[in-house]
Coordinates of C-alpha atoms (C1' of nucleotides) in Angstrom, one line a residue:
Chain W
X269 CA -17.2 -12.6 -3.4
X270 CA -20.4 -13.3 -4.1
X271 CA -21.3 -16.2 -2.6
X272 CA -19.2 -17.8 -0.2
X273 CA -20.0 -21.5 0.8
X274 CA -19.4 -21.1 4.6
X275 CA -20.9 -23.8 6.3
X276 CA -22.1 -20.4 8.1
X277 CA -25.6 -19.6 8.3
X278 CA -27.9 -16.6 8.1
X279 CA -26.5 -14.1 11.0
X280 CA -28.7 -14.0 14.5
X281 CA -30.6 -11.0 14.4
X282 CA -27.8 -11.2 18.0
X283 CA -30.7 -12.9 20.1
X284 CA -28.7 -14.7 22.3
X285 CA -28.4 -13.1 26.4
X286 CA -24.3 -12.9 25.6
X287 CA -22.6 -13.9 29.8
X288 CA -19.8 -13.0 31.3
X289 CA -16.2 -13.9 29.9
X290 CA -15.5 -14.3 26.5
X291 CA -17.9 -13.7 24.1
X292 CA -19.1 -17.0 21.2
X293 CA -17.4 -16.3 18.5
X294 CA -18.7 -15.1 15.2
X295 CA -18.7 -13.3 11.9
X296 CA -19.3 -9.3 13.5
X297 CA -16.2 -10.0 15.3
X298 CA -14.1 -12.1 13.7
X299 CA -13.8 -9.1 11.1
X300 CA -13.6 -5.6 13.8
X301 CA -11.0 -7.6 15.5
X302 CA -9.5 -8.4 11.7
X303 CA -9.7 -4.9 11.3
X304 CA -8.4 -4.1 14.2
X305 CA -5.3 -6.0 13.3
X306 CA -4.5 -5.6 9.5
X307 CA -4.8 -1.3 10.9
X308 CA -1.7 -2.0 13.5
X309 CA 0.0 -4.5 11.8
X310 CA -0.6 -3.8 7.9
X311 CA -1.3 -6.1 5.5
X312 CA 1.0 -8.9 6.3
X313 CA 0.6 -8.4 9.8
X314 CA -3.1 -10.0 10.0
X315 CA -2.1 -14.4 9.9
X316 CA -5.1 -16.4 11.3
X317 CA -3.1 -17.4 14.2
X318 CA -3.1 -14.4 15.4
X319 CA -6.6 -13.7 15.1
X320 CA -7.7 -16.6 16.6
X321 CA -4.7 -15.1 19.3
X322 CA -6.7 -12.0 19.6
X323 CA -10.4 -13.8 19.7
X324 CA -9.6 -15.8 22.5
X325 CA -9.4 -18.9 20.4
X326 CA -8.4 -21.9 18.5
X327 CA -7.5 -20.9 15.0
X328 CA -9.2 -23.2 13.3
X329 CA -12.6 -22.2 15.0
X330 CA -12.7 -19.7 12.3
X331 CA -12.8 -22.1 9.7
X332 CA -16.5 -22.5 10.7
X333 CA -17.3 -19.0 10.4
X334 CA -14.7 -18.5 7.2
X335 CA -14.0 -20.1 4.4
X336 CA -10.1 -19.7 4.1
X337 CA -7.7 -16.7 4.6
X338 CA -9.0 -13.8 1.3
X339 CA -12.4 -14.6 2.8
X340 CA -11.5 -12.4 5.7
X341 CA -9.6 -9.5 3.9
X342 CA -12.7 -9.4 1.7
X343 CA -14.9 -9.3 4.8
X344 CA -12.6 -7.0 6.1
X345 CA -12.2 -5.4 3.1
X346 CA -16.2 -4.1 2.7
X347 CA -16.8 -3.4 6.2
X348 CA -14.9 -0.9 6.3
X349 CA -15.9 1.6 2.7
X350 CA -19.4 1.5 4.9
X351 CA -21.2 4.4 3.4
X352 CA -23.6 5.4 6.3
X353 CA -24.3 8.5 5.4
X354 CA -27.5 10.5 3.6
X355 CA -27.9 11.7 0.5
X356 CA -31.2 13.4 -0.9
X357 CA -29.9 17.1 0.1
X358 CA -31.6 20.1 -1.5
X359 CA -27.7 20.5 -2.5
X360 CA -25.9 17.5 -5.1
X361 CA -23.1 18.8 -5.1
X362 CA -22.8 18.9 -1.2
X363 CA -23.8 15.5 -1.5
X364 CA -21.9 13.6 -3.9
X365 CA -18.7 15.7 -2.7
X366 CA -19.4 14.5 1.2
X367 CA -19.5 10.6 -0.1
X368 CA -16.5 11.5 -2.2
X369 CA -14.1 12.9 0.8
X370 CA -15.8 10.0 3.2
X371 CA -14.9 7.3 1.4
X372 CA -11.4 9.0 0.1
X373 CA -11.0 9.6 4.5
X374 CA -12.5 5.7 5.3
X375 CA -9.7 4.4 2.8
X376 CA -7.1 6.6 4.8
X377 CA -7.9 5.5 7.6
X378 CA -6.9 1.7 6.7
X379 CA -3.8 2.1 5.0
X380 CA -4.2 -2.1 3.2
X381 CA -7.7 -1.2 2.3
X382 CA -6.7 0.2 -0.1
X383 CA -3.6 -2.4 -1.2
X384 CA -6.5 -4.7 -0.9
X385 CA -9.2 -3.1 -3.5
X386 CA -7.4 -3.9 -7.2
X387 CA -7.5 -7.3 -6.2
X388 CA -10.8 -8.0 -4.5
X389 CA -13.7 -8.2 -6.5
X390 CA -16.7 -5.5 -6.3
X391 CA -18.1 -5.2 -2.8
X392 CA -21.8 -4.7 -1.8
X393 CA -20.6 -1.8 0.0
X394 CA -18.6 0.0 -3.3
X395 CA -21.9 -1.1 -5.2
X396 CA -23.5 0.9 -2.9
X397 CA -22.1 3.5 -3.2
X398 CA -21.8 3.8 -6.7
X399 CA -25.5 3.5 -7.2
X400 CA -25.0 6.7 -5.0
X401 CA -22.8 8.2 -7.1
X402 CA -25.0 7.4 -9.9
X403 CA -28.7 8.4 -8.2
X404 CA -26.9 12.0 -6.7
X405 CA -25.5 12.8 -10.6
X406 CA -28.3 11.2 -12.7
X407 CA -30.7 13.3 -10.2
X408 CA -28.7 16.7 -11.0
X409 CA -28.9 17.0 -14.4
X410 CA -25.9 15.0 -16.0
X411 CA -28.3 13.6 -18.7
X412 CA -28.1 10.4 -19.4
X413 CA -24.9 9.8 -22.5
X414 CA -22.8 11.8 -20.2
X415 CA -23.4 9.8 -17.0
X416 CA -21.3 7.2 -17.3
X417 CA -18.0 9.3 -17.6
X418 CA -18.9 11.2 -15.2
X419 CA -19.6 8.4 -12.4
X420 CA -16.1 7.1 -14.0
X421 CA -14.3 10.2 -13.5
X422 CA -15.3 10.5 -10.3
X423 CA -14.7 7.3 -9.1
X424 CA -10.8 7.2 -10.7
X425 CA -10.2 10.3 -9.8
X426 CA -11.5 9.3 -6.1
X427 CA -9.3 5.8 -6.4
X428 CA -6.7 7.3 -7.5
X429 CA -6.3 10.2 -5.0
X430 CA -6.7 7.3 -2.4
X431 CA -4.4 5.4 -3.2
X432 CA -1.2 7.3 -4.2
X433 CA -1.0 8.8 -0.8
X434 CA -1.3 5.5 0.8
X435 CA 1.6 5.3 -1.7
X436 CA 3.4 8.2 -1.0
X437 CA 2.8 7.5 2.8
X438 CA 4.9 4.0 2.6
X439 CA 6.8 5.9 1.0
X440 CA 7.9 7.9 3.9
X441 CA 10.7 6.1 5.0
X442 CA 13.0 6.4 2.1
X443 CA 11.8 9.7 1.4
X444 CA 15.7 10.8 3.5
X445 CA 17.5 8.5 1.5
X446 CA 16.0 8.5 -2.2
X447 CA 15.6 13.4 -1.3
X448 CA 18.6 12.9 -3.3
X449 CA 17.8 11.1 -6.7
X450 CA 15.1 13.5 -7.0
X451 CA 16.9 16.4 -6.4
X452 CA 19.5 15.3 -9.4
X453 CA 17.4 13.7 -12.1
X454 CA 14.3 15.5 -11.5
X455 CA 14.2 19.4 -11.8
X456 CA 10.7 19.6 -12.5
X457 CA 9.3 17.7 -10.1
X458 CA 11.8 19.4 -7.2
X459 CA 11.4 22.8 -9.0
X460 CA 7.0 21.7 -7.6
X461 CA 7.6 20.6 -4.7
X462 CA 5.5 18.0 -5.7
X463 CA 6.9 15.7 -3.5
X464 CA 7.3 17.8 -0.8
X465 CA 3.3 19.5 -0.5
X466 CA 2.5 18.0 2.5
X467 CA -1.5 19.3 2.2
X468 CA -3.6 16.2 0.8
X469 CA -6.1 17.4 0.9
X470 CA -6.1 20.8 -0.2
X471 CA -5.0 19.6 -3.9
X472 CA -7.4 17.2 -3.5
X473 CA -10.0 18.9 -2.8
X474 CA -9.0 21.7 -5.1
X475 CA -8.8 18.7 -7.9
X476 CA -12.4 17.6 -7.2
X477 CA -14.0 20.9 -7.3
X478 CA -12.6 21.6 -10.7
X479 CA -13.8 18.0 -12.0
X480 CA -17.0 18.7 -10.4
X481 CA -17.3 22.4 -12.5
X482 CA -16.5 20.5 -15.0
X483 CA -19.3 17.5 -15.3
X484 CA -21.9 19.3 -14.0
X485 CA -22.6 23.8 -13.3
X486 CA -23.1 24.5 -10.7
Chain G
X234 CA 13.1 0.6 -2.2
X235 CA 16.0 3.0 -3.6
X236 CA 18.5 1.2 -2.2
X237 CA 18.6 -2.0 -1.1
X238 CA 21.8 -3.6 0.0
X239 CA 22.2 -6.7 -2.0
X240 CA 25.4 -8.2 -2.3
X241 CA 25.5 -8.0 -5.7
X242 CA 28.3 -5.8 -7.5
X243 CA 26.7 -2.7 -9.8
X244 CA 25.7 -4.5 -13.2
X245 CA 28.9 -4.9 -16.0
X246 CA 27.9 -3.2 -19.3
X247 CA 27.2 -7.2 -20.8
X248 CA 31.3 -7.5 -22.0
X249 CA 31.5 -11.0 -20.9
X250 CA 30.6 -13.2 -24.8
X251 CA 28.0 -14.6 -23.7
X252 CA 28.6 -18.6 -24.7
X253 CA 26.3 -21.3 -25.6
X254 CA 23.6 -22.9 -22.8
X255 CA 21.7 -22.4 -19.4
X256 CA 23.3 -18.3 -19.8
X257 CA 24.6 -17.7 -17.0
X258 CA 22.2 -16.0 -14.0
X259 CA 21.4 -12.0 -14.2
X260 CA 19.8 -9.6 -12.5
X261 CA 18.6 -8.4 -15.7
X262 CA 17.5 -12.3 -16.4
X263 CA 16.2 -12.8 -13.0
X264 CA 13.5 -9.6 -14.0
X265 CA 12.6 -10.4 -17.2
X266 CA 12.1 -13.9 -16.0
X267 CA 10.1 -12.6 -12.9
X268 CA 7.3 -10.9 -15.3
X269 CA 7.0 -13.5 -17.5
X270 CA 5.8 -15.2 -14.7
X271 CA 3.6 -12.7 -13.3
X272 CA 1.8 -12.3 -16.5
X273 CA 1.7 -16.0 -16.4
X274 CA 0.8 -17.3 -13.2
X275 CA -0.5 -14.3 -11.2
X276 CA 0.9 -12.4 -7.6
X277 CA 0.5 -15.2 -6.0
X278 CA 2.5 -17.3 -8.5
X279 CA 5.8 -15.8 -8.2
X280 CA 7.2 -18.0 -6.1
X281 CA 11.2 -17.9 -5.5
X282 CA 11.8 -21.8 -6.3
X283 CA 9.2 -21.5 -9.3
X284 CA 11.2 -18.5 -10.3
X285 CA 14.7 -20.4 -9.8
X286 CA 13.9 -23.5 -11.5
X287 CA 13.0 -21.0 -15.0
X288 CA 16.2 -19.7 -14.6
X289 CA 17.8 -23.4 -14.1
X290 CA 19.5 -22.6 -11.2
X291 CA 19.3 -23.9 -8.0
X292 CA 16.9 -20.8 -5.2
X293 CA 19.5 -19.7 -3.5
X294 CA 21.2 -18.7 -6.4
X295 CA 19.1 -16.4 -6.9
X296 CA 19.6 -14.4 -2.8
X297 CA 23.3 -12.6 -4.6
X298 CA 21.2 -10.7 -6.4
X299 CA 18.7 -9.8 -4.9
X300 CA 17.8 -9.0 -1.2
X301 CA 14.5 -11.4 -0.9
X302 CA 10.9 -11.3 -2.5
X303 CA 9.9 -8.2 -1.9
X304 CA 13.0 -6.5 -4.0
X305 CA 12.0 -9.2 -6.9
X306 CA 8.4 -8.1 -6.2
X307 CA 9.6 -3.6 -7.2
X308 CA 12.4 -4.5 -10.2
X309 CA 9.4 -6.7 -11.9
X310 CA 6.9 -3.2 -11.0
X311 CA 8.9 -0.8 -11.8
X312 CA 11.1 -3.1 -15.1
X313 CA 7.6 -3.0 -16.4
X314 CA 6.6 1.2 -15.7
X315 CA 9.2 2.1 -17.9
X316 CA 8.6 4.7 -20.9
X317 CA 10.0 4.3 -24.1
X318 CA 8.6 7.6 -25.8
X319 CA 9.5 11.1 -26.2
X320 CA 8.2 14.5 -25.5
X321 CA 8.5 17.4 -27.5
X322 CA 6.6 17.6 -30.1
X323 CA 4.9 20.3 -31.0
X324 CA 1.9 19.3 -28.9
X325 CA 2.2 19.2 -26.8
X326 CA -1.4 18.2 -25.5
X327 CA -0.9 14.5 -27.7
X328 CA 3.0 14.3 -25.6
X329 CA 0.5 13.9 -22.2
X330 CA -2.0 11.6 -23.4
X331 CA 0.4 9.3 -25.8
X332 CA 2.2 9.1 -22.1
X333 CA -0.8 8.6 -19.8
X334 CA -2.2 6.0 -22.9
X335 CA 1.2 4.7 -22.9
X336 CA 1.1 4.0 -19.2
X337 CA -2.5 2.4 -19.4
X338 CA -1.9 0.1 -21.1
X339 CA 1.7 -1.1 -19.8
X340 CA -0.1 -1.7 -16.4
X341 CA -3.2 -3.2 -18.4
X342 CA -0.8 -5.9 -19.6
X343 CA 0.8 -6.4 -16.2
X344 CA -2.4 -6.8 -14.6
X345 CA -0.7 -7.1 -11.9
X346 CA 0.9 -4.1 -11.8
X347 CA -2.2 -2.4 -9.9
X348 CA -1.9 -4.1 -7.2
X349 CA 1.2 -3.6 -6.2
X350 CA 1.4 -0.2 -7.3
X351 CA -0.5 1.0 -3.9
X352 CA 2.0 -0.2 -1.8
X353 CA 5.6 -0.6 -3.3
X354 CA 7.8 3.5 -2.9
X355 CA 8.1 5.1 -5.8
X356 CA 10.5 4.3 -8.1
X357 CA 12.3 5.8 -10.6
X358 CA 10.5 5.1 -13.9
X359 CA 7.6 6.8 -11.9
X360 CA 9.1 9.5 -11.2
X361 CA 10.4 9.9 -14.0
X362 CA 6.8 9.4 -15.7
X363 CA 6.0 12.2 -13.6
X364 CA 9.1 14.5 -14.4
X365 CA 7.3 14.2 -18.1
X366 CA 4.6 15.2 -16.8
X367 CA 5.7 18.2 -15.5
X368 CA 7.6 19.8 -17.2
X369 CA 5.6 19.2 -19.8
X370 CA 2.6 20.2 -18.2
X371 CA 4.5 23.5 -17.3
X372 CA 6.0 24.1 -21.3
X373 CA 2.2 24.1 -22.3
X374 CA 2.1 27.6 -20.5
X375 CA 0.2 26.0 -16.5
X376 CA 0.2 28.3 -14.1
X377 CA 3.1 27.3 -11.7
X378 CA 0.3 27.9 -9.1
X379 CA -2.1 25.4 -10.8
X380 CA 1.0 22.8 -11.6
X381 CA 0.6 20.7 -8.4
X382 CA -3.4 20.1 -8.7
X383 CA -3.2 19.8 -12.7
X384 CA -0.5 17.5 -12.3
X385 CA -2.6 15.4 -9.8
X386 CA -5.5 15.5 -11.5
X387 CA -4.2 13.8 -14.2
X388 CA -2.2 11.2 -11.9
X389 CA -4.9 9.8 -10.1
X390 CA -8.0 10.3 -13.0
X391 CA -5.1 7.9 -14.9
X392 CA -4.2 5.4 -11.6
X393 CA -8.1 5.0 -10.0
X394 CA -8.8 4.2 -14.8
X395 CA -6.4 1.7 -14.8
X396 CA -7.0 -0.4 -10.5
X397 CA -10.7 -0.1 -11.7
X398 CA -10.6 -1.4 -15.4
X399 CA -8.8 -3.8 -13.7
X400 CA -10.4 -4.3 -10.5
X401 CA -13.8 -5.0 -12.7
X402 CA -11.2 -7.9 -15.0
X403 CA -10.9 -9.7 -11.2
X404 CA -13.8 -9.6 -10.5
X405 CA -15.3 -11.0 -14.3
X406 CA -15.9 -14.4 -13.2
X407 CA -18.4 -13.2 -10.3
X408 CA -20.1 -11.4 -12.6
X409 CA -22.1 -14.5 -13.6
X410 CA -23.5 -15.1 -10.4
X411 CA -23.6 -11.5 -8.8
X412 CA -25.7 -9.9 -12.3
X413 CA -28.6 -11.1 -10.6
X414 CA -27.9 -9.3 -6.7
X415 CA -27.0 -6.0 -9.4
X416 CA -30.2 -5.9 -10.6
X417 CA -32.0 -5.9 -8.5
X418 CA -30.2 -3.5 -6.1
X419 CA -28.7 -1.1 -7.9
X420 CA -31.3 -0.2 -9.9
X421 CA -29.2 3.1 -11.5
X422 CA -25.8 1.3 -12.3
X423 CA -28.3 -0.3 -14.6
X424 CA -29.8 1.8 -16.6
X425 CA -27.1 3.8 -16.8
X426 CA -25.4 0.5 -17.7
X427 CA -21.7 0.9 -16.4
X428 CA -21.2 -2.5 -14.8
X429 CA -21.8 -4.3 -18.6
X430 CA -19.8 -1.3 -20.7
X431 CA -17.1 -2.7 -21.8
X432 CA -16.3 0.4 -24.1
X433 CA -14.1 1.0 -21.2
X434 CA -10.4 2.6 -23.7
X435 CA -13.5 5.0 -24.8
X436 CA -14.4 6.0 -21.5
X437 CA -10.8 6.7 -20.3
X438 CA -10.2 8.7 -23.2
X439 CA -13.6 10.9 -23.1
X440 CA -12.4 12.2 -19.7
X441 CA -9.5 12.7 -19.6
X442 CA -9.8 14.1 -22.6
X443 CA -12.3 16.5 -20.7
X444 CA -9.8 17.1 -17.2
X445 CA -6.9 18.5 -20.2
X446 CA -9.8 20.7 -21.6
X447 CA -10.2 22.0 -17.9
X448 CA -6.7 22.0 -16.9
X449 CA -5.3 23.8 -20.4
X450 CA -6.4 25.6 -23.2
X451 CA -7.0 23.9 -26.4
Chain D
dC63 C1' 53.1 -22.7 -10.3
dG64 C1' 50.9 -22.3 -5.9
dG65 C1' 48.4 -20.2 -3.1
dT66 C1' 44.7 -16.6 -1.7
dT67 C1' 41.4 -14.2 -3.4
dG68 C1' 36.1 -12.6 -4.2
dA69 C1' 32.7 -14.0 -7.3
dC70 C1' 28.7 -16.4 -7.5
dT71 C1' 26.2 -21.2 -6.7
dC72 C1' 23.9 -24.3 -5.3
dG73 C1' 21.9 -28.9 -1.4
dT74 C1' 21.0 -28.4 3.3
dA75 C1' 17.4 -27.5 7.1
dC76 C1' 14.9 -24.2 10.1
dG77 C1' 10.5 -22.1 11.3
dA78 C1' 6.3 -20.0 9.9
dC79 C1' 1.8 -20.3 6.8
dG80 C1' -2.3 -21.6 5.9
dT81 C1' -5.6 -25.7 5.9
dA82 C1' -7.8 -30.5 6.3
dC83 C1' -9.3 -34.4 8.7
dG84 C1' -10.7 -35.9 12.6
dA85 C1' -12.4 -35.9 17.4
dT86 C1' -14.6 -33.5 20.8
dG87 C1' -17.7 -30.7 23.3
dC88 C1' -23.4 -29.7 24.5
dG89 C1' -27.4 -27.4 24.1
dA90 C1' -32.1 -28.6 21.2
dT91 C1' -35.3 -32.1 19.8
dG92 C1' -37.6 -36.2 19.7
Chain A
dC143 C1' -32.3 -41.7 26.8
dA144 C1' -30.4 -41.5 22.5
dT145 C1' -29.7 -38.5 18.5
dC146 C1' -28.1 -34.6 15.3
dG147 C1' -26.5 -30.4 14.2
dC148 C1' -23.4 -26.1 15.5
dA149 C1' -19.8 -24.8 17.5
dT150 C1' -14.9 -26.3 18.8
dC151 C1' -10.2 -27.3 18.5
dG152 C1' -5.6 -30.1 18.5
dT153 C1' -2.7 -32.6 15.2
dA154 C1' -0.8 -33.0 11.6
dC155 C1' 0.5 -31.4 6.0
dG156 C1' 3.1 -29.7 2.3
dT157 C1' 4.6 -25.4 1.2
dC158 C1' 6.6 -21.1 1.3
dG159 C1' 10.8 -17.3 2.1
dT160 C1' 15.7 -17.7 3.5
dA161 C1' 19.9 -18.2 6.8
dC162 C1' 23.6 -20.5 6.8
dG163 C1' 27.8 -22.0 5.2
dA164 C1' 30.1 -25.7 1.9
dG165 C1' 31.7 -25.7 -2.8
dT166 C1' 33.7 -24.3 -7.8
dC167 C1' 36.1 -21.5 -10.1
dA168 C1' 38.6 -17.5 -12.3
dA169 C1' 42.0 -14.1 -12.2
dC170 C1' 45.8 -12.8 -9.4
dC171 C1' 50.2 -12.9 -7.2
dG172 C1' 54.0 -13.5 -5.0

DNA sequence: CGGTTGACTCGTACGACGTACGATGCGATG
DNA sequence: CATCGCATCGTACGTCGTACGAGTCAACCG
């Protein structure tokens, strides 16, 4: 991450008239198309050749805009994590909830992002969210000494919830065949309906509410 | 996951005398060596050819014991997540803390595991840990209605904390170059020392304590 | 004792992938 | 018209996962 040095110049503000037919290659188009491809085919579905096909260009043309395939992953991931919401209403708690739920929703909309996140460095959009979270909590009266624990607790919770959820979606196919295994060997799990409960949103929200209750008085 | 159908038979209880020289191939040896290789070279360092080299065998011999490379990943991941601790002391809170901290430690000892977890189905050792957690919390007096939220809150927290930490380790290399960026654009993060604080264990423990305080009375 | 069978090993080969390299086209500038 | 930087792309190479089928050897059976 940080400063990859492809030969590409700084993006222009798009002052070109942009004619008919195939639009020209650009970083933005490449990243947007990569996201489409990832959404449609998953992590392993992103091949440089396929990406080029979708863009109507030659494979090697991509490499003028992008350093390598890892770069594409980084850019796609960060583009998906951008936050467009606002902050600074009267109700700091609503601000936090909105931002965190939006984050979770963004990642679930692009399930590959959860798989990618643990092995990529922190992109600017992730840092921006952390900054937003810090600022809001700080403004809400959380003491400086407690700030780090509060931020990380929330962060970890959301991150973990999202990744767990993605992981479960992945194993849905195995669920049927694995069900017997669960029923016979894990009685407590079975009794609690832990793996069957489909109300992920509700559980997520309850835990988050609970966490916030503890972190700062309503 | 679940029932992969390699041609391998059920593992024998090792009744063979096991002679000198290169030991024969076995699922256990393959998995153990895969973990070594992953520890040494990371996710991308695991190649079937390299694995075979380390084992002193031909590449294709692996495929009698294993379905494919994904199978190796699944087995390596699950083998690393096995919990050998006990449960059922007087102090349920200590039991939970021990199990969760052991989990985090296991994953940090094998950083590739955090990257792998989100895209793999739930293995038996993960389910076993969930079962243990459920049983302990249930025995500690957490009401059935609150059980799911409690389990998931803890689970998500640990999962998120571990993955965040791994992610930060990864970006350590970029830290120096990215530091200016952080300092200039993210003032609140900078002021709180959020990205510089090296006491991850302490923060992890504090948040966990806090979470447990809320989930069940001391 | 020769023949058969099943467990296990492995050499060769193939298709797919990421990408290095150098040629090519093109608009702007002198 | 000549030059130069931007942008594109065809070809080729090395590496990967693994399909296929031949090989070895011990155990078993007639």
